[in-house]
Coordinates of C-alpha atoms in Angstrom, one line a residue:
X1 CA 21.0 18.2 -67.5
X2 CA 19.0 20.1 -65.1
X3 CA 16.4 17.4 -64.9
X4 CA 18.4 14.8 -63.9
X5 CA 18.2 15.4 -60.5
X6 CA 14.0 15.1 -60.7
X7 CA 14.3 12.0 -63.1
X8 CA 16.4 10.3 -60.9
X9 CA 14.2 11.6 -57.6
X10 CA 10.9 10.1 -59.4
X11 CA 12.4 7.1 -60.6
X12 CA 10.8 3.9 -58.9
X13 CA 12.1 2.1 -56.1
X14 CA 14.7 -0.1 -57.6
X15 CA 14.2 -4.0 -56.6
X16 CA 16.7 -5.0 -54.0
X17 CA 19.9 -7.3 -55.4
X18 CA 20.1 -11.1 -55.1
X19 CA 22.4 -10.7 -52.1
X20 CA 19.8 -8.0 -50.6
X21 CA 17.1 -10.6 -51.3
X22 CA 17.9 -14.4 -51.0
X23 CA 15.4 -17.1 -51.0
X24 CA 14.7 -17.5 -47.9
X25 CA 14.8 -15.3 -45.3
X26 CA 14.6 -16.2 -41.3
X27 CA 11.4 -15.5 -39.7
X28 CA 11.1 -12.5 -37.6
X29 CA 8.9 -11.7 -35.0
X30 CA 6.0 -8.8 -37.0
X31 CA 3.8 -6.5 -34.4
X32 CA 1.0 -5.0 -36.7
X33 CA 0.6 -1.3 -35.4
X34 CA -3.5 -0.8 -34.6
X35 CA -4.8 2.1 -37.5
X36 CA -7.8 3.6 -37.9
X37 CA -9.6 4.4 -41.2
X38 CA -11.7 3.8 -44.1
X39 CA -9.8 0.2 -45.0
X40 CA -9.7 -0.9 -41.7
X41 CA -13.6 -0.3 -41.1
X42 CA -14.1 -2.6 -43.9
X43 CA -11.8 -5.0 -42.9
X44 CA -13.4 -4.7 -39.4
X45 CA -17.2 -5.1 -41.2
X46 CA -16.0 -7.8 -43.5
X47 CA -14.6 -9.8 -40.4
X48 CA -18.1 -9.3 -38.4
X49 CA -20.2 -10.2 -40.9
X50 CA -18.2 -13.3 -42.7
X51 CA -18.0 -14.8 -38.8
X52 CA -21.7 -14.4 -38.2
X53 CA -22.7 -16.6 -41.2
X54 CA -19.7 -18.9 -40.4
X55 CA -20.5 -19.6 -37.1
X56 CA -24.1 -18.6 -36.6
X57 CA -25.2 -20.3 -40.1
X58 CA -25.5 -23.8 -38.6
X59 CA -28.5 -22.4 -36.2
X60 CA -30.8 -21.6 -38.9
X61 CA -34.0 -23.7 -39.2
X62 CA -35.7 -23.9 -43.0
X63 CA -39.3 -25.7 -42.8
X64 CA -38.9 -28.4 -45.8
X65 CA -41.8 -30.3 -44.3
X66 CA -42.0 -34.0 -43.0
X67 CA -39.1 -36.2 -43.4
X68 CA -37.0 -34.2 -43.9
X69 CA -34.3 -32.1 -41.6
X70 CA -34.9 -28.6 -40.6
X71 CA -31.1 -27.5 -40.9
X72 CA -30.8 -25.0 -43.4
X73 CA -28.2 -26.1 -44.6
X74 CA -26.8 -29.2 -44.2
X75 CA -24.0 -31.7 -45.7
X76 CA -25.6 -34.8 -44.6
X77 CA -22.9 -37.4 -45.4
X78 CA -25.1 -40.8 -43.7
X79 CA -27.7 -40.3 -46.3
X80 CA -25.8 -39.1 -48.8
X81 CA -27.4 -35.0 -49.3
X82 CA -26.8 -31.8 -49.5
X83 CA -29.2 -29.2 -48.3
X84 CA -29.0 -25.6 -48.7
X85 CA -32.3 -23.8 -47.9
X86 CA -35.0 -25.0 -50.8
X87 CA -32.3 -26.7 -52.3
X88 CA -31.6 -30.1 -52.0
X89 CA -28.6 -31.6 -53.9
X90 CA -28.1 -35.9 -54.4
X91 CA -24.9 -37.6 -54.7
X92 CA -25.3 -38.1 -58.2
X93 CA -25.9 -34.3 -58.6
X94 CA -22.2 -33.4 -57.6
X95 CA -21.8 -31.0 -61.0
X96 CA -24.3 -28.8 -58.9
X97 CA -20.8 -28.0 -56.6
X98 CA -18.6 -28.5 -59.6
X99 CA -20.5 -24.9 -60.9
X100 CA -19.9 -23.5 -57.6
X101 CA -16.8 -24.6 -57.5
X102 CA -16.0 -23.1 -60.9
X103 CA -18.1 -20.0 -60.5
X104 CA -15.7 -19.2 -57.3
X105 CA -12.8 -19.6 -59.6
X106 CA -14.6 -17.3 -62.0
X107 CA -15.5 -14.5 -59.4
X108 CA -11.4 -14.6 -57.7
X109 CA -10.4 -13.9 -61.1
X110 CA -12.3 -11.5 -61.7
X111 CA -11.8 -9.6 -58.6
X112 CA -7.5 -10.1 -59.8
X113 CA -8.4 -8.4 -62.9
X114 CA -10.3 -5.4 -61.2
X115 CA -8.3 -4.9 -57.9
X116 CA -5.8 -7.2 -57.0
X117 CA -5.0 -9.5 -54.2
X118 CA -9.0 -8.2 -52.1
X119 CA -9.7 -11.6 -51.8
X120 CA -6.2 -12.0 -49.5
X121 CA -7.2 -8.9 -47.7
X122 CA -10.1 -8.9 -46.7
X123 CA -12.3 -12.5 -47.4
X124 CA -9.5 -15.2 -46.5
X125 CA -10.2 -17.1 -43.8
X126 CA -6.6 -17.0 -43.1
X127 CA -6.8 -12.8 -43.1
X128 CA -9.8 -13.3 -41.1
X129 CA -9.1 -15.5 -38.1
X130 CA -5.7 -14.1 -37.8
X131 CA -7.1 -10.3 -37.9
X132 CA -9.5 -11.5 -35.0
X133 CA -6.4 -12.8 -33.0
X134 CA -4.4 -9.9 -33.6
X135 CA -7.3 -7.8 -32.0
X136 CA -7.3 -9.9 -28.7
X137 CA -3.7 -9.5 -28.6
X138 CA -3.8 -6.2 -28.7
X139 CA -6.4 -5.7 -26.3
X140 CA -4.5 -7.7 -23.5
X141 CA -0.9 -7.4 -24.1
X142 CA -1.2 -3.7 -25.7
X143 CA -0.3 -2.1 -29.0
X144 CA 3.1 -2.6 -31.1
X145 CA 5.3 -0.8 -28.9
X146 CA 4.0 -2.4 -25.2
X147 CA 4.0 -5.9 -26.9
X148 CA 7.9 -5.3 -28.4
X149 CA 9.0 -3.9 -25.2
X150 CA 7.5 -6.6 -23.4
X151 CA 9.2 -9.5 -25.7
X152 CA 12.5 -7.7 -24.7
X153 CA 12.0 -7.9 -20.7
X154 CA 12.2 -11.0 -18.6
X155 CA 8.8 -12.6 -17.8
X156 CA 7.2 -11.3 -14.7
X157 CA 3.7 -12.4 -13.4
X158 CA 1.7 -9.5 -14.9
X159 CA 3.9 -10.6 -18.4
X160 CA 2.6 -14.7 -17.8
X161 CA -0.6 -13.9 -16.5
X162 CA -1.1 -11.8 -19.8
X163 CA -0.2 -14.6 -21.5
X164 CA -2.2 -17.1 -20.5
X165 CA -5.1 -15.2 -20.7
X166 CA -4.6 -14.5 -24.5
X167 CA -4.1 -18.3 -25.6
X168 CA -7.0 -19.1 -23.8
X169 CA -8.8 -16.9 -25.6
X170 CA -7.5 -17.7 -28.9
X171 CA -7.8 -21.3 -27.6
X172 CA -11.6 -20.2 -27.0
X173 CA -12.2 -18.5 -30.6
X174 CA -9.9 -22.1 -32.6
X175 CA -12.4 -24.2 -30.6
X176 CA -15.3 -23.2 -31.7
X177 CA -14.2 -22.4 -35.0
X178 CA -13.8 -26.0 -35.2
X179 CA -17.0 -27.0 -33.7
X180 CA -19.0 -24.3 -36.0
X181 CA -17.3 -26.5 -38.8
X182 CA -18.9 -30.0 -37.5
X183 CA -22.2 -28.6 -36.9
X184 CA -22.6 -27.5 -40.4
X185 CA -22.5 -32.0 -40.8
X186 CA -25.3 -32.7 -38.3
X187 CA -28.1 -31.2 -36.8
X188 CA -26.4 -28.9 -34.9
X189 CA -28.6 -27.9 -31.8
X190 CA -29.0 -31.6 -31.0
X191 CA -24.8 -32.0 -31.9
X192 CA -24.3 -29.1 -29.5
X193 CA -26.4 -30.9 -26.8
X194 CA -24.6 -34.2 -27.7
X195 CA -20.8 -32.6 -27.6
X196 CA -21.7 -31.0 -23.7
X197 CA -22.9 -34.5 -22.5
X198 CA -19.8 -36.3 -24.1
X199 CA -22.7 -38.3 -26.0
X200 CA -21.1 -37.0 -29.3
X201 CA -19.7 -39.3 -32.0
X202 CA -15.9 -39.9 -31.4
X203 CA -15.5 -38.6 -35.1
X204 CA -17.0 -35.2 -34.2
X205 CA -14.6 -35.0 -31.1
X206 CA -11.8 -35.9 -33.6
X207 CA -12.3 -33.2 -35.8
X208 CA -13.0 -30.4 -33.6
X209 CA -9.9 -31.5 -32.0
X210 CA -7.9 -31.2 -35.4
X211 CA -9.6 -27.9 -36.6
X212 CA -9.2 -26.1 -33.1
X213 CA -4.8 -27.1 -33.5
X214 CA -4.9 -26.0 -37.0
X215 CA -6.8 -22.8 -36.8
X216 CA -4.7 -21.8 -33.5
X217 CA -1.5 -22.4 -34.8
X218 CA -2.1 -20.9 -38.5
X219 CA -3.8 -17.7 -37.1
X220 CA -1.7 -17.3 -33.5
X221 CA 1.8 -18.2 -34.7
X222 CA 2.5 -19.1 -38.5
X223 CA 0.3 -15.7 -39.4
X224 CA 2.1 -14.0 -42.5
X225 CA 4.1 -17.2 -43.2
X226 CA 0.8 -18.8 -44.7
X227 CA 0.2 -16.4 -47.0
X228 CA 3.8 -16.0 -48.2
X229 CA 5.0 -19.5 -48.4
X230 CA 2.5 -21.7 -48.1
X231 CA -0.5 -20.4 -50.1
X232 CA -0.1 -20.8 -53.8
X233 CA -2.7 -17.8 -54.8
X234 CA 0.3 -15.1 -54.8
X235 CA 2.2 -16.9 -57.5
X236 CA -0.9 -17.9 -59.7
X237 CA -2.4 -14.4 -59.3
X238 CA 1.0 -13.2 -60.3
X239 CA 0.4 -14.9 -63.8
X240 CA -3.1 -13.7 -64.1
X241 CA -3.1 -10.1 -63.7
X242 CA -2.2 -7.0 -66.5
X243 CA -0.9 -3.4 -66.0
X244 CA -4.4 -2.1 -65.7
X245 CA -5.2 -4.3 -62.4
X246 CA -5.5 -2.2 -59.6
X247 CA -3.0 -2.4 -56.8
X248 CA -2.0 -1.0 -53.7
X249 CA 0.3 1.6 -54.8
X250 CA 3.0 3.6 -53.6
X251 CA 2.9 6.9 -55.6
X252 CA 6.5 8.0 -56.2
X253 CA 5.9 10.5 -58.5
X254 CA 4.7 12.1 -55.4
X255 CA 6.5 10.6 -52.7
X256 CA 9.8 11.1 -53.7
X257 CA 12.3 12.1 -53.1
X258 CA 11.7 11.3 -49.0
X259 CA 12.9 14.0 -46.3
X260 CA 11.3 15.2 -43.1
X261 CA 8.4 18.1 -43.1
X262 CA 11.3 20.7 -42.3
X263 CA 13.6 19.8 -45.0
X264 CA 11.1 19.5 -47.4
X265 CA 10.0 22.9 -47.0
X266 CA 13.5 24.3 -47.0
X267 CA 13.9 22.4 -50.7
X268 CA 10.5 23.4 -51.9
X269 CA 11.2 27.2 -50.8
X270 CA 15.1 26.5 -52.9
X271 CA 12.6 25.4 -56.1
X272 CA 14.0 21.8 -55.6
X273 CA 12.1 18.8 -55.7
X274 CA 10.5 17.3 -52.1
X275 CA 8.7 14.5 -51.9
X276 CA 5.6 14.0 -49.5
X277 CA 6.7 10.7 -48.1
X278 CA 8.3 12.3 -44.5
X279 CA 10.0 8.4 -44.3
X280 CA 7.9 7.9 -41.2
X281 CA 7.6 3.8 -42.0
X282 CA 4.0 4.1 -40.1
X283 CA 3.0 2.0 -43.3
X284 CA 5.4 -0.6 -42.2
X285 CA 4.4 -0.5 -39.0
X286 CA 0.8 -1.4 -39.5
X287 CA 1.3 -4.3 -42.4
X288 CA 0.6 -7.5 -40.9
X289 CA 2.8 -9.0 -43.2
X290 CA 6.1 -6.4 -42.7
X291 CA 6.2 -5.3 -46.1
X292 CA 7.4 -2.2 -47.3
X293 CA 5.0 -1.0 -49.5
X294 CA 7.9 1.8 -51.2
X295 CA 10.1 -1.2 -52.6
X296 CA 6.8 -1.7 -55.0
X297 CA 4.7 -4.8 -55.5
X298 CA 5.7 -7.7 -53.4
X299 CA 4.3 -11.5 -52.8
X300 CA 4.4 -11.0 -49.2
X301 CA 2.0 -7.8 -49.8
X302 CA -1.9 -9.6 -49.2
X303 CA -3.2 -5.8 -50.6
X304 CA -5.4 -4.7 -47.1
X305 CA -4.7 -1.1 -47.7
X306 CA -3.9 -0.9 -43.7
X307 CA -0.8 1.5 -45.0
X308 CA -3.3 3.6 -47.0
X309 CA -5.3 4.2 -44.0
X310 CA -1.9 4.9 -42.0
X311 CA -0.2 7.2 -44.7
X312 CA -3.4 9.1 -45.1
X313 CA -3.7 9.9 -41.0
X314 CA 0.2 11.3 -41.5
X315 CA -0.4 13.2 -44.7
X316 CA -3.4 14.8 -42.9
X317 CA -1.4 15.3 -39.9
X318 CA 0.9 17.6 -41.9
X319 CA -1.3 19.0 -44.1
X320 CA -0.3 17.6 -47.5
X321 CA -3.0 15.7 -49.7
X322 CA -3.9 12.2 -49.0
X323 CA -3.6 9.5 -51.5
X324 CA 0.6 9.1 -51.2
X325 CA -0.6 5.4 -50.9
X326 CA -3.8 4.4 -52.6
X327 CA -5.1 1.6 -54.9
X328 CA -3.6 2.6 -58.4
X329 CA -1.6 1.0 -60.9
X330 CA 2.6 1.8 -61.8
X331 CA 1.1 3.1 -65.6
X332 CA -0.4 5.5 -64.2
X333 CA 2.6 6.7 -62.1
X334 CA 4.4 6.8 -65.2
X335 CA 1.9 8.6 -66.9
X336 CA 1.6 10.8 -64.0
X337 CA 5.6 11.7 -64.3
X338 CA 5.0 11.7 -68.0
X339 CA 2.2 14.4 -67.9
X340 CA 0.1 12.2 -69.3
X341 CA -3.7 11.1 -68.7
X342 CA -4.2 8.5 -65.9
X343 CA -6.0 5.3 -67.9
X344 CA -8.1 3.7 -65.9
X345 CA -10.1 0.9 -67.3
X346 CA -11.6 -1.4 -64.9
X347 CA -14.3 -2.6 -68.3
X348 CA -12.1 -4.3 -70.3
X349 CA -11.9 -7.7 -72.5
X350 CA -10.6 -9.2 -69.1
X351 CA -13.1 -8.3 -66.9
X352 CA -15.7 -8.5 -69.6
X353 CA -15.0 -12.4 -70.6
X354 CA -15.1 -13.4 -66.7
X355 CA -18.2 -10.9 -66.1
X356 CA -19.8 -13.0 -69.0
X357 CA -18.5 -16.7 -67.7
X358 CA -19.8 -15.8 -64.4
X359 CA -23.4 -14.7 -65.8
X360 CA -23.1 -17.8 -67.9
X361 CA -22.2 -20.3 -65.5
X362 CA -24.8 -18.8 -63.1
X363 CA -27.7 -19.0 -65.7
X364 CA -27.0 -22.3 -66.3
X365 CA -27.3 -23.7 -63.4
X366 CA -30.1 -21.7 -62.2
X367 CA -32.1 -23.0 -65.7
X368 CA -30.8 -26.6 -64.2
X369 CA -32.5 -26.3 -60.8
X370 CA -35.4 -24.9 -62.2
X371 CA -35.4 -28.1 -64.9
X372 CA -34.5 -30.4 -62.2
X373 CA -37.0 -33.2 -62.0
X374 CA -37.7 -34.7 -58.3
X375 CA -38.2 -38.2 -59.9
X376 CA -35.1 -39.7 -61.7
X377 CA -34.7 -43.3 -63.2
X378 CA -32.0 -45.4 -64.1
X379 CA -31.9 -48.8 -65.8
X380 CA -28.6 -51.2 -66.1
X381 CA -28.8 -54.7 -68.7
X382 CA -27.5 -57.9 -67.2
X383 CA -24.2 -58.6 -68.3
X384 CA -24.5 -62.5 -67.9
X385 CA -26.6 -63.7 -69.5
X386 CA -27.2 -60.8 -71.8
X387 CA -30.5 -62.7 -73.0
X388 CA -32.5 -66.3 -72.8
X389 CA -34.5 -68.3 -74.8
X390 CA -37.4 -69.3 -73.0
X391 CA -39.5 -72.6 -74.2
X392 CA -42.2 -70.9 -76.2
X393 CA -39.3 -69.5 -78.0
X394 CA -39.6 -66.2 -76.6
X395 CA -36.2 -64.1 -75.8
X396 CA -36.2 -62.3 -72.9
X397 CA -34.1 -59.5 -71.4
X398 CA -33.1 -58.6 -67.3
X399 CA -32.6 -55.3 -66.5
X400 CA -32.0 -53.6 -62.8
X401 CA -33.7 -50.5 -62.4
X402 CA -33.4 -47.9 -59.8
X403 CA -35.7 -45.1 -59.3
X404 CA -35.1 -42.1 -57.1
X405 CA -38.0 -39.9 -55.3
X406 CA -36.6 -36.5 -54.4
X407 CA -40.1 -35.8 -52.8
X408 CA -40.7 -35.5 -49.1
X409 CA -43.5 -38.0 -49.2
X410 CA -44.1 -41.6 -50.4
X411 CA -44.9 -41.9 -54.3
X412 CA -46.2 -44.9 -56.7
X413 CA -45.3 -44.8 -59.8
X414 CA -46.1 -46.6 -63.4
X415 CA -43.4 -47.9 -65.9
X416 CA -43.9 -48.9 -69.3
X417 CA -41.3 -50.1 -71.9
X418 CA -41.6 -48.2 -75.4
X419 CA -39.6 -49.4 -78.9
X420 CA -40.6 -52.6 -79.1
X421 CA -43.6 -54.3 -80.5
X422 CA -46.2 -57.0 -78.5
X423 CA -43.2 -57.3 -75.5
X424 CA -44.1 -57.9 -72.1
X425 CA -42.4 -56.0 -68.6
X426 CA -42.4 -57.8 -65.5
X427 CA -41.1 -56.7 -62.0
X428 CA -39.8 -59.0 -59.7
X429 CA -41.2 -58.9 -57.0
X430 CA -43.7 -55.7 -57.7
X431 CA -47.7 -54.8 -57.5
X432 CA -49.6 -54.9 -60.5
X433 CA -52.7 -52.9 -60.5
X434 CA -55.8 -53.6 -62.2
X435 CA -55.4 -52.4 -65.1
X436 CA -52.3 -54.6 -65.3
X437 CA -49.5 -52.1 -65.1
X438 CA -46.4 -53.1 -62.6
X439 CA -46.6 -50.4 -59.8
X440 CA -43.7 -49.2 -58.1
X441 CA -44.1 -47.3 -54.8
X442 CA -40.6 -45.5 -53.1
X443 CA -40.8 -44.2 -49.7
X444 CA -39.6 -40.0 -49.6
X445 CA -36.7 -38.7 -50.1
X446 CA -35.6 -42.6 -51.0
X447 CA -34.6 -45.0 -54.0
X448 CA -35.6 -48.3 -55.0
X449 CA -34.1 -50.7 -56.6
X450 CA -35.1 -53.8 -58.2
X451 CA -34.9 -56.3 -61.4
X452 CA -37.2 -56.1 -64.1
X453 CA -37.6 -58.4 -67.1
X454 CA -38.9 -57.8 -70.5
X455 CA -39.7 -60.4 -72.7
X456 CA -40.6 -60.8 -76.6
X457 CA -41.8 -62.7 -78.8
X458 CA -39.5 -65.2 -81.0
X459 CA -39.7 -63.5 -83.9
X460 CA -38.4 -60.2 -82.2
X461 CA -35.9 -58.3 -84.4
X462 CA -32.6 -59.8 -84.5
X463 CA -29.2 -58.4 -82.7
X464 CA -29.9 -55.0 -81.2
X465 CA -33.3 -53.3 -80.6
X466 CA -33.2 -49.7 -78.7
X467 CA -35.8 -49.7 -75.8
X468 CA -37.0 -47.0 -73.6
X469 CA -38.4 -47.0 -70.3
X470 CA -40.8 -44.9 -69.1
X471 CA -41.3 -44.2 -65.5
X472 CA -44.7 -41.6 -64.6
X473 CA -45.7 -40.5 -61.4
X474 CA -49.2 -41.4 -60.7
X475 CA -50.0 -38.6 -58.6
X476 CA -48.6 -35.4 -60.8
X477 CA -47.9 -37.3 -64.0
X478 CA -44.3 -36.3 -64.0
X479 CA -42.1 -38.1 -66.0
X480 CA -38.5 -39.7 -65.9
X481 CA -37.1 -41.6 -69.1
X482 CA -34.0 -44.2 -69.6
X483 CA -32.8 -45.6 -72.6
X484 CA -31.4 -49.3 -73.3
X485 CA -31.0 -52.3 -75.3
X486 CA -32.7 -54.9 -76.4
X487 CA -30.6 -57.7 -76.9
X488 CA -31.5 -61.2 -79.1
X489 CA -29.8 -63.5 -81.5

């Protein structure tokens, strides 16, 4: 019986009841307290560096030679490419960003399965933009305390002018948010240029106009509210994690039970159990969400280890060991109370099988780009009629054909038909050389399309015969092949 009192002291925070807790509860107004330390230098290097590329990125030029833009990287939607540095991606490529797409998945998983919720603290957009406008807040209107009192007092001049000066700003930083985003669609000094002169496409204006609303409102008003009720990445990482996933962590094996400095010591000097947690809430305090990081895991919680940096300024303050908050998992708590080993196991089948999807996803597509070929050829049989008779009593066969030059310069190119015996090809339309072969010349970075007709003799095999086109470049011999049918009585 004389344990009872310590079981019940480490026990963890019990989840609040359905009356404590309903569905929905009000908004109310959250003023993140400015902390210093290791987390929030990272968050602070993190935001830096992700809003350099973002809105810096556009501005880099990439040489890729004549006829071709100088935009590093580049969605060009008019012609229908993609650019990213050496890279250049066509429309019928798209399984190019359907690997990037599922290699993103692959990598947010995996970071789940080692730490949590990181990708909600420190590389959303959302978490970024609204960290940024949280700092100009601060640095007009003051810290948590100034900015509550002043939300209590009537509006005075120093109050509005304050005010004003902070939207602007954040005005400022959600307009050219939204024209970084255009730029990255258009060759962006000459955009830039274009947007100051009003000579800019309506459809750029449009868009900067929507992007600037939505990235002011999200990061200046609805803040927290995204992440807890409109973003659907805290339920699904919810079903994706495991007990050895690690989390911020409020250590109550340590922690409680709570009490000031004073009457901890007083109950430590009696031999009864003290926790470290002094139940100053300065981990409250500097969550930009308002959670309570004692109650235990939340969905509101995006996992920025703000409150470990606060917690550990207050344990140092008053000399007791840092680490009351820290990234750690509840079976280790237990263990902890337990006397147990911690288990920590951050290699596991988990981690291991996305680790291994990753690396396989990535080598594939990098062996695809490598393999690409800069020539590609498609060929489509005439529907009606699928064949004719011609007088000599020769069948012949229409095809369309269209060949794509992913080179920056005009090519010519040979085609030949393979698979069938003594028949005869004929473009519509195209050169002939002199050795007699139909010659095919598309302009860079183009395609060409055009009919082709391949005839045969009359006593060509009956029903079905399986053709193949050949399509060579005459200037590096590279090669593109298409297969069809041959079509007869």
């Amino acid at each position: 019986m004389a344990d009872a009192p310590l079981a019940k002291s480490l026990a963890a925070p019990a989840p609040a009841s359905a009356e404590e807790a309903p569905l929905y509860v009000p908004r109310r107004q959250i003023y993140p307290q400015a902390v210093k330390g290791r987390f929030r230098t990272i968050k602070w290097v993190v935001l830096a560096i992700a809003l350099g590329i973002y809105y810096f990125l556009p501005f880099i030029r990439w040489d890729r030679g004549p006829n071709a833009p100088d935009q590093a990287i580049l969605v060009d939607l008019a012609n229908g490419r993609f650019y990213f540095f050496f890279i250049e991606i066509w429309p019928q490529e798209v399984y190019y960003l359907t690997g990037l797409l599922v290699l993103a998945s692959l990598v947010l998983f995996l970071m789940n399965a080692v730490a949590g919720r990181v990708w909600c603290g420190y590389l959303c957009p959302q978490t970024v933009w609204t960290d940024l406008f949280y700092a100009v807040e601060r640095l007009i209107e003051g810290d948590r305390r100034e900015r509550m009192k002043k939300a209590k007092e009537k509006w005075t001049l120093e109050i509005l002018a304050q005010k004003v000066l902070k939207h602007s700003i954040w005005i400022l930083i959600a307009w050219w948010t939204g024209g970084a985003w255009v730029l990255y669609f258009a060759d962006a000094p000459t955009l830039v240029k274009e947007l100051a002169t009003f000579q800019a496409p309506a459809m750029a204006y449009i868009w900067i106009g929507i992007l600037t609303f939505t990235t002011y409102t999200l990061a200046g008003f609805m803040r927290e509210q995204v992440c807890t009720y409109m973003c659907p990445w805290p339920r699904i990482q919810a079903a994706l994690t495991d007990e050895y996933a690690l989390n911020v962590t409020y250590r109550y094996d340590r922690g409680e039970p709570r009490g000031s400095v004073k009457k901890a010591e007083v109950l430590r000097k009696q031999g009864l159990p003290a926790g470290d947690c002094v139940d100053c809430v300065q981990c409250v305090a500097v969550c930009p969400t308002g959670v309570d990081i004692r109650k235990g895991l939340q969905l509101d919680c995006i996992q920025c280890g703000l409150c470990i940096d606060a917690c550990d300024s207050v344990m140092t303050k008053i000399g007791r060991p840092t680490g009351l908050i820290a990234y750690d998992t509840d079976m280790n708590v237990q263990a902890r109370i337990e006397g147990k080993p911690e288990v920590r196991r951050i290699v596991r089948p988990r981690t291991i099988l996305y680790a291994g999807l990753i690396a396989l996803v990535g080598i594939v597509m990098i062996a695809a780009l490598a393999m690409r070929q800069n020539i590609d050829l498609n060929v489509m049989h005439d529907r009606n009629p699928i064949f004719v008779r011609l007088s000599d009593g020769s069948i012949r066969n229409a095809y369309t054909i269209r060949v794509a030059n992913k080179h920056l310069e005009e090519r010519r190119y040979t085609l030949n038909v393979e698979g069938l015996d003594g028949a005869r090809l004929d473009i519509v339309g195209g050169r002939i050389d002199q050795d007699g072969q139909p010659i095919l010349s598309v302009g860079p970075d183009q395609t060409l399309e055009m009919r082709v007709l391949v005839t045969a003799a009359g006593d060509a095999p009956a029903s079905s015969t399986d053709l193949r086109f050949i399509l060579t470049d005459l200037a590096s011999g590279e090669t593109a092949r298409a297969r069809d049918h041959f079509k007869a009585p």
